[in-house]
Tab-separated table of C-alpha atoms in Angstrom:
chain	number	residue	atom	x	y	z
A	1	MET	CA	-15.090	4.042	9.190
A	2	LYS	CA	-11.721	5.509	9.861
A	3	VAL	CA	-10.874	7.384	6.978
A	4	LEU	CA	-7.992	10.858	6.720
A	5	SER	CA	-9.291	12.874	9.094
A	6	HIS	CA	-6.775	16.058	9.370
A	7	ARG	CA	-2.822	16.448	7.558
A	8	VAL	CA	-0.539	13.623	8.102
A	9	ASN	CA	2.533	12.755	6.026
A	10	CYS	CA	3.808	8.721	6.384
A	11	TYR	CA	1.949	7.025	4.061
A	12	TYR	CA	1.991	3.337	3.809
A	13	PHE	CA	1.274	2.059	0.141
A	14	GLY	CA	0.700	-1.722	-0.649
A	15	THR	CA	-1.777	-3.742	-2.437
A	16	PHE	CA	-1.877	-5.952	0.406
A	17	ASN	CA	-2.974	-9.058	-0.381
A	18	PRO	CA	-3.674	-9.459	2.183
A	19	ILE	CA	-2.260	-7.426	4.987
A	20	HIS	CA	-0.426	-9.036	7.161
A	21	SER	CA	0.505	-9.194	11.190
A	22	GLY	CA	3.751	-8.129	9.388
A	23	HIS	CA	2.290	-5.100	7.556
A	24	LEU	CA	1.421	-4.156	10.934
A	25	GLN	CA	4.464	-4.201	13.331
A	26	ILE	CA	6.192	-2.254	10.097
A	27	ALA	CA	3.781	0.664	10.852
A	28	SER	CA	4.092	0.379	14.565
A	29	GLN	CA	7.944	0.382	14.664
A	30	THR	CA	8.112	3.641	11.965
A	31	LEU	CA	5.702	5.228	14.469
A	32	LYS	CA	7.515	4.450	16.841
A	33	GLN	CA	10.612	4.837	15.814
A	34	PHE	CA	10.926	8.132	13.167
A	35	GLY	CA	7.242	9.832	14.511
A	36	LYS	CA	8.890	12.289	17.160
A	37	LEU	CA	11.939	12.304	15.469
A	38	PHE	CA	10.023	13.454	11.595
A	39	GLY	CA	7.197	15.034	12.919
A	40	PHE	CA	4.154	13.202	12.281
A	41	LYS	CA	1.765	11.716	14.746
A	42	LYS	CA	-0.147	8.687	12.082
A	43	ILE	CA	0.530	6.460	9.486
A	44	THR	CA	-1.973	6.208	6.674
A	45	PHE	CA	-2.224	2.780	4.777
A	46	VAL	CA	-2.857	4.112	0.915
A	47	PRO	CA	-3.967	0.000	-0.465
A	48	THR	CA	-2.700	-0.253	-4.468
A	49	ALA	CA	-5.830	-0.202	-6.505
A	50	TYR	CA	-4.005	-1.257	-9.391
A	51	PRO	CA	-0.271	-1.542	-9.337
A	52	PRO	CA	1.163	-0.973	-12.856
A	53	HIS	CA	4.071	-3.196	-12.021
A	54	ARG	CA	1.464	-5.833	-10.924
A	55	LYS	CA	-0.985	-5.416	-13.705
A	56	ASN	CA	-0.813	-9.353	-14.860
A	57	ASN	CA	-0.936	-10.196	-11.367
A	58	THR	CA	-4.047	-13.054	-11.504
A	59	ASN	CA	-3.791	-13.306	-7.784
A	60	LEU	CA	-4.437	-9.751	-6.745
A	61	ILE	CA	-8.490	-9.755	-5.019
A	62	ALA	CA	-10.421	-6.301	-5.743
A	63	PRO	CA	-9.416	-3.696	-4.621
A	64	ALA	CA	-12.886	-2.988	-2.834
A	65	HIS	CA	-12.636	-6.017	-0.572
A	66	ARG	CA	-8.502	-4.895	-0.350
A	67	TYR	CA	-9.054	-1.785	1.071
A	68	ASN	CA	-11.988	-3.582	3.841
A	69	LEU	CA	-9.230	-5.729	5.179
A	70	VAL	CA	-6.879	-2.797	5.300
A	71	GLU	CA	-9.992	-1.187	7.421
A	72	LEU	CA	-10.809	-4.460	9.521
A	73	ALA	CA	-6.982	-4.615	11.196
A	74	ILE	CA	-6.464	-1.504	11.596
A	75	ALA	CA	-10.020	-0.250	13.443
A	76	ASN	CA	-8.287	-1.241	16.899
A	77	ASN	CA	-5.438	1.382	16.766
A	78	SER	CA	-5.491	5.209	16.700
A	79	ALA	CA	-2.793	5.717	15.891
A	80	PHE	CA	-3.025	4.289	12.151
A	81	GLN	CA	-5.638	5.179	9.381
A	82	ILE	CA	-6.348	4.688	5.985
A	83	SER	CA	-7.058	6.476	2.856
A	84	SER	CA	-9.216	5.907	-0.373
A	85	VAL	CA	-7.487	7.942	-2.895
A	86	GLU	CA	-6.652	5.350	-5.339
A	87	GLN	CA	-10.241	3.255	-5.367
A	88	SER	CA	-11.341	7.048	-6.172
A	89	GLN	CA	-8.911	7.970	-8.507
A	90	HIS	CA	-10.004	4.796	-10.295
A	91	GLU	CA	-13.689	5.492	-9.859
A	92	LYS	CA	-13.465	9.133	-11.335
A	93	GLN	CA	-11.886	7.747	-14.354
A	94	GLY	CA	-14.314	4.962	-15.182
A	95	ALA	CA	-17.279	7.077	-14.606
A	96	GLU	CA	-15.250	9.416	-16.938
A	97	LEU	CA	-15.113	7.107	-19.688
A	98	SER	CA	-19.055	6.010	-18.863
A	99	LEU	CA	-17.342	1.954	-18.096
A	100	LYS	CA	-19.324	-0.331	-16.358
A	101	ILE	CA	-18.336	-3.049	-15.807
A	102	SER	CA	-17.785	-5.539	-12.420
A	103	VAL	CA	-15.402	-5.540	-10.017
A	104	LYS	CA	-14.257	-9.555	-11.523
A	105	GLN	CA	-13.687	-7.923	-14.738
A	106	ALA	CA	-11.981	-5.228	-13.560
A	107	ASP	CA	-9.298	-6.888	-12.674
A	108	HIS	CA	-9.084	-7.926	-15.485
A	109	LYS	CA	-9.583	-4.386	-17.388
A	110	SER	CA	-6.551	-2.898	-14.147
A	111	CYS	CA	-4.255	-2.156	-16.636
A	112	LEU	CA	-6.372	0.435	-18.006
A	113	TYR	CA	-6.498	3.300	-14.962
A	114	PRO	CA	-3.064	2.150	-13.237
A	115	ASN	CA	-1.785	3.784	-9.675
A	116	TYR	CA	1.016	5.514	-9.875
A	117	THR	CA	2.611	6.683	-6.708
A	118	MET	CA	4.119	9.797	-7.531
A	119	GLU	CA	0.121	11.106	-8.918
A	120	SER	CA	-1.680	10.055	-5.692
A	121	LEU	CA	1.179	11.601	-2.998
A	122	LEU	CA	0.253	14.732	-4.921
A	123	ARG	CA	-3.652	14.663	-4.471
A	124	LEU	CA	-3.284	13.175	-1.096
A	125	GLU	CA	-1.254	16.149	-0.023
A	126	LYS	CA	-3.163	18.474	-1.543
A	127	GLU	CA	-5.787	16.619	0.274
A	128	ALA	CA	-4.165	16.858	3.442
A	129	LEU	CA	-3.882	21.329	2.962
A	130	HIS	CA	-7.423	21.034	1.985
A	131	ARG	CA	-6.390	22.470	-1.443
A	132	PRO	CA	-8.454	21.026	-4.629
A	133	GLN	CA	-7.172	19.185	-7.244
A	134	LYS	CA	-7.061	20.872	-10.621
A	135	GLU	CA	-7.771	18.747	-13.914
A	136	ASN	CA	-3.827	18.362	-15.393
A	137	ASP	CA	-2.214	19.513	-12.014
A	138	ASN	CA	0.908	17.625	-11.859
A	139	ASP	CA	2.670	20.366	-10.062
A	140	ASN	CA	5.013	19.696	-7.124
A	141	ASP	CA	4.998	22.816	-5.498
A	142	PHE	CA	5.132	21.304	-1.373
A	143	ASP	CA	8.284	22.730	0.743
A	144	HIS	CA	7.821	19.915	2.908
A	145	ARG	CA	8.897	16.293	3.484
A	146	VAL	CA	6.989	13.324	3.288
A	147	TYR	CA	7.489	10.255	4.262
A	148	CYS	CA	6.817	7.161	2.602
A	149	ILE	CA	7.701	3.182	3.904
A	150	ALA	CA	8.767	1.422	1.676
A	151	GLY	CA	10.845	-2.232	1.647
A	152	THR	CA	13.234	-2.508	0.539
A	153	ASP	CA	11.906	-5.165	-2.118
A	154	ALA	CA	9.892	-2.646	-3.037
A	155	LEU	CA	13.017	0.309	-2.873
A	156	SER	CA	15.153	-2.259	-5.233
A	157	SER	CA	12.811	-1.400	-8.520
A	158	LEU	CA	12.711	2.522	-7.798
A	159	SER	CA	14.409	3.438	-11.080
A	160	THR	CA	11.730	1.726	-12.696
A	161	TRP	CA	8.628	4.249	-11.208
A	162	HIS	CA	6.692	6.143	-12.473
A	163	LEU	CA	8.228	10.174	-11.595
A	164	ALA	CA	11.126	7.764	-10.521
A	165	GLU	CA	13.504	11.374	-9.916
A	166	GLU	CA	10.889	13.867	-8.694
A	167	LEU	CA	9.872	11.188	-6.090
A	168	ALA	CA	13.524	11.066	-4.909
A	169	ALA	CA	13.370	14.721	-4.579
A	170	TRP	CA	11.040	14.971	-2.913
A	171	VAL	CA	10.200	11.638	-0.036
A	172	HIS	CA	11.672	10.621	2.358
A	173	PHE	CA	11.564	6.876	2.369
A	174	ILE	CA	11.579	4.642	5.749
A	175	GLN	CA	12.791	0.832	4.887
A	176	ALA	CA	11.701	-2.070	5.954
A	177	PRO	CA	13.998	-5.079	5.141
A	178	ARG	CA	13.062	-7.570	3.199
A	179	PRO	CA	14.867	-10.779	2.806
A	180	GLY	CA	17.346	-10.822	-0.028
A	181	PHE	CA	17.189	-7.883	-1.061
A	182	PRO	CA	20.006	-4.872	0.494
A	183	GLU	CA	18.746	-1.516	1.605
A	184	ILE	CA	18.640	1.088	-0.588
A	185	TYR	CA	21.148	4.560	-0.427
A	186	THR	CA	20.749	5.462	-4.251
A	187	MET	CA	19.276	5.488	-7.355
A	188	GLN	CA	20.105	5.195	-11.125
A	189	LYS	CA	19.088	8.230	-13.495
A	190	THR	CA	16.626	8.163	-16.388
A	191	ASN	CA	19.078	7.026	-19.362
A	192	GLN	CA	21.974	8.431	-17.543
A	193	LYS	CA	24.938	7.390	-15.651
A	194	SER	CA	25.304	8.953	-12.737
A	195	CYS	CA	22.923	8.621	-9.333
A	196	VAL	CA	21.225	10.113	-6.901
A	197	SER	CA	20.670	9.807	-3.668
A	198	LEU	CA	17.921	9.129	-1.407
A	199	LYS	CA	16.682	10.756	2.081
A	200	THR	CA	16.339	7.468	3.456
A	201	SER	CA	15.531	5.628	7.122
A	202	VAL	CA	16.179	1.842	8.049
A	203	LEU	CA	13.594	0.945	10.390
A	204	ASP	CA	15.710	-1.457	13.080
A	205	ILE	CA	13.691	-4.382	12.942
A	206	PRO	CA	13.889	-7.818	12.414
A	207	LEU	CA	13.986	-9.517	9.049
A	208	PHE	CA	9.696	-11.315	8.528
A	209	GLU	CA	10.460	-13.869	6.660
A	210	LEU	CA	6.054	-13.634	6.400
A	211	SER	CA	4.456	-12.391	3.227
A	212	ALA	CA	1.656	-12.444	1.188
A	213	THR	CA	2.476	-14.977	-0.922
A	214	TRP	CA	2.678	-17.397	1.450
A	215	LEU	CA	-0.285	-16.287	3.165
A	216	ARG	CA	-2.568	-16.668	0.270
A	217	SER	CA	-1.104	-20.476	-0.305
A	218	GLN	CA	-1.953	-21.795	2.968
A	219	MET	CA	-5.290	-19.869	2.636
A	220	LYS	CA	-5.706	-22.022	-1.143
A	221	THR	CA	-5.274	-24.825	1.042
A	222	CYS	CA	-7.225	-24.312	4.509
A	223	TRP	CA	-9.902	-23.880	1.554
A	224	GLN	CA	-9.327	-26.954	-0.114
A	225	SER	CA	-10.189	-29.222	3.666
A	226	SER	CA	-13.808	-30.399	4.218
A	227	LEU	CA	-14.070	-27.553	7.687
A	228	PRO	CA	-11.860	-24.155	5.678
A	229	TRP	CA	-13.065	-22.085	9.015
A	230	ALA	CA	-11.887	-24.742	11.067
A	231	GLN	CA	-8.492	-24.388	9.505
A	232	LEU	CA	-8.425	-21.340	8.573
A	233	GLN	CA	-8.747	-20.004	11.788
A	234	THR	CA	-5.129	-21.229	12.423
A	235	LEU	CA	-4.090	-18.227	10.627
A	236	GLN	CA	-5.495	-16.081	13.781
A	237	TYR	CA	-1.773	-14.738	14.488
A	238	TYR	CA	-0.471	-14.107	10.806
A	239	LEU	CA	-3.549	-11.739	9.885
A	240	PRO	CA	-6.027	-10.317	12.023
A	241	TYR	CA	-9.082	-12.402	13.724
A	242	HIS	CA	-12.147	-9.852	11.757
A	243	CYS	CA	-9.549	-9.699	8.686
A	244	LEU	CA	-9.823	-13.740	8.616
A	245	SER	CA	-13.874	-13.811	8.742
A	246	TYR	CA	-13.882	-11.010	6.290
A	247	ILE	CA	-11.696	-13.629	4.131
A	248	TYR	CA	-14.803	-16.575	5.202
A	249	GLU	CA	-17.336	-14.663	4.329
A	250	ASN	CA	-16.867	-13.407	1.209
A	251	HIS	CA	-14.414	-16.708	-0.363
A	252	LEU	CA	-11.527	-14.869	-1.285
A	253	TYR	CA	-8.389	-16.645	-2.072
A	254	GLN	CA	-9.475	-19.962	-3.111
A	255	LYS	CA	-7.536	-19.783	-5.736
């Protein structure tokens, strides 16, 4: 299993519901265009367990399944790795409160444990620096820049994120263009009229019309066929074949 093996500082957060070829192309081009320039050699995928902005999304499958799909998708690329920081944090919180709920039930209780990008970044960087995470330790004392890949659609709501101003001060965002969302260079400060400039670079990459929403719709149609596996295989150029096999074996995205 490919896991975080040494310190890297370019992270790709996302629900990856499911991961698809657009995500993989964005990660690959980020490494190609900015890896040498900014000094990172790997991309770390961070599947979000329970994103606060999608806590009522009934289309979001269990975090464990999305983590496994990402792991399968990146298995043959040594420049890609995966972190379970958000899944691990959720499990820790659940254990502390002695919650014993099934995976299906957990999806409906996602609002209990939202994952915040800033908190996950702090844990990731402390792990990379071999520094233990202390209880209630939110101190950002890193003197280096952290790089995060984000679509322009996600960045358009950056000002609403948890600790948005701290994120803007610390993170260099590598923007992946998304249809209908312009590039973002400033963020309005909380409860203020002034704006803060973002540290950002923009990927030189074609606009991807492919979306996880469209893929889920296609897979739902495949499941309604009398030969669902044969139909699912027609999507093999949109997401890796091993991911399709996993989806079929676990009966995912039927609704």
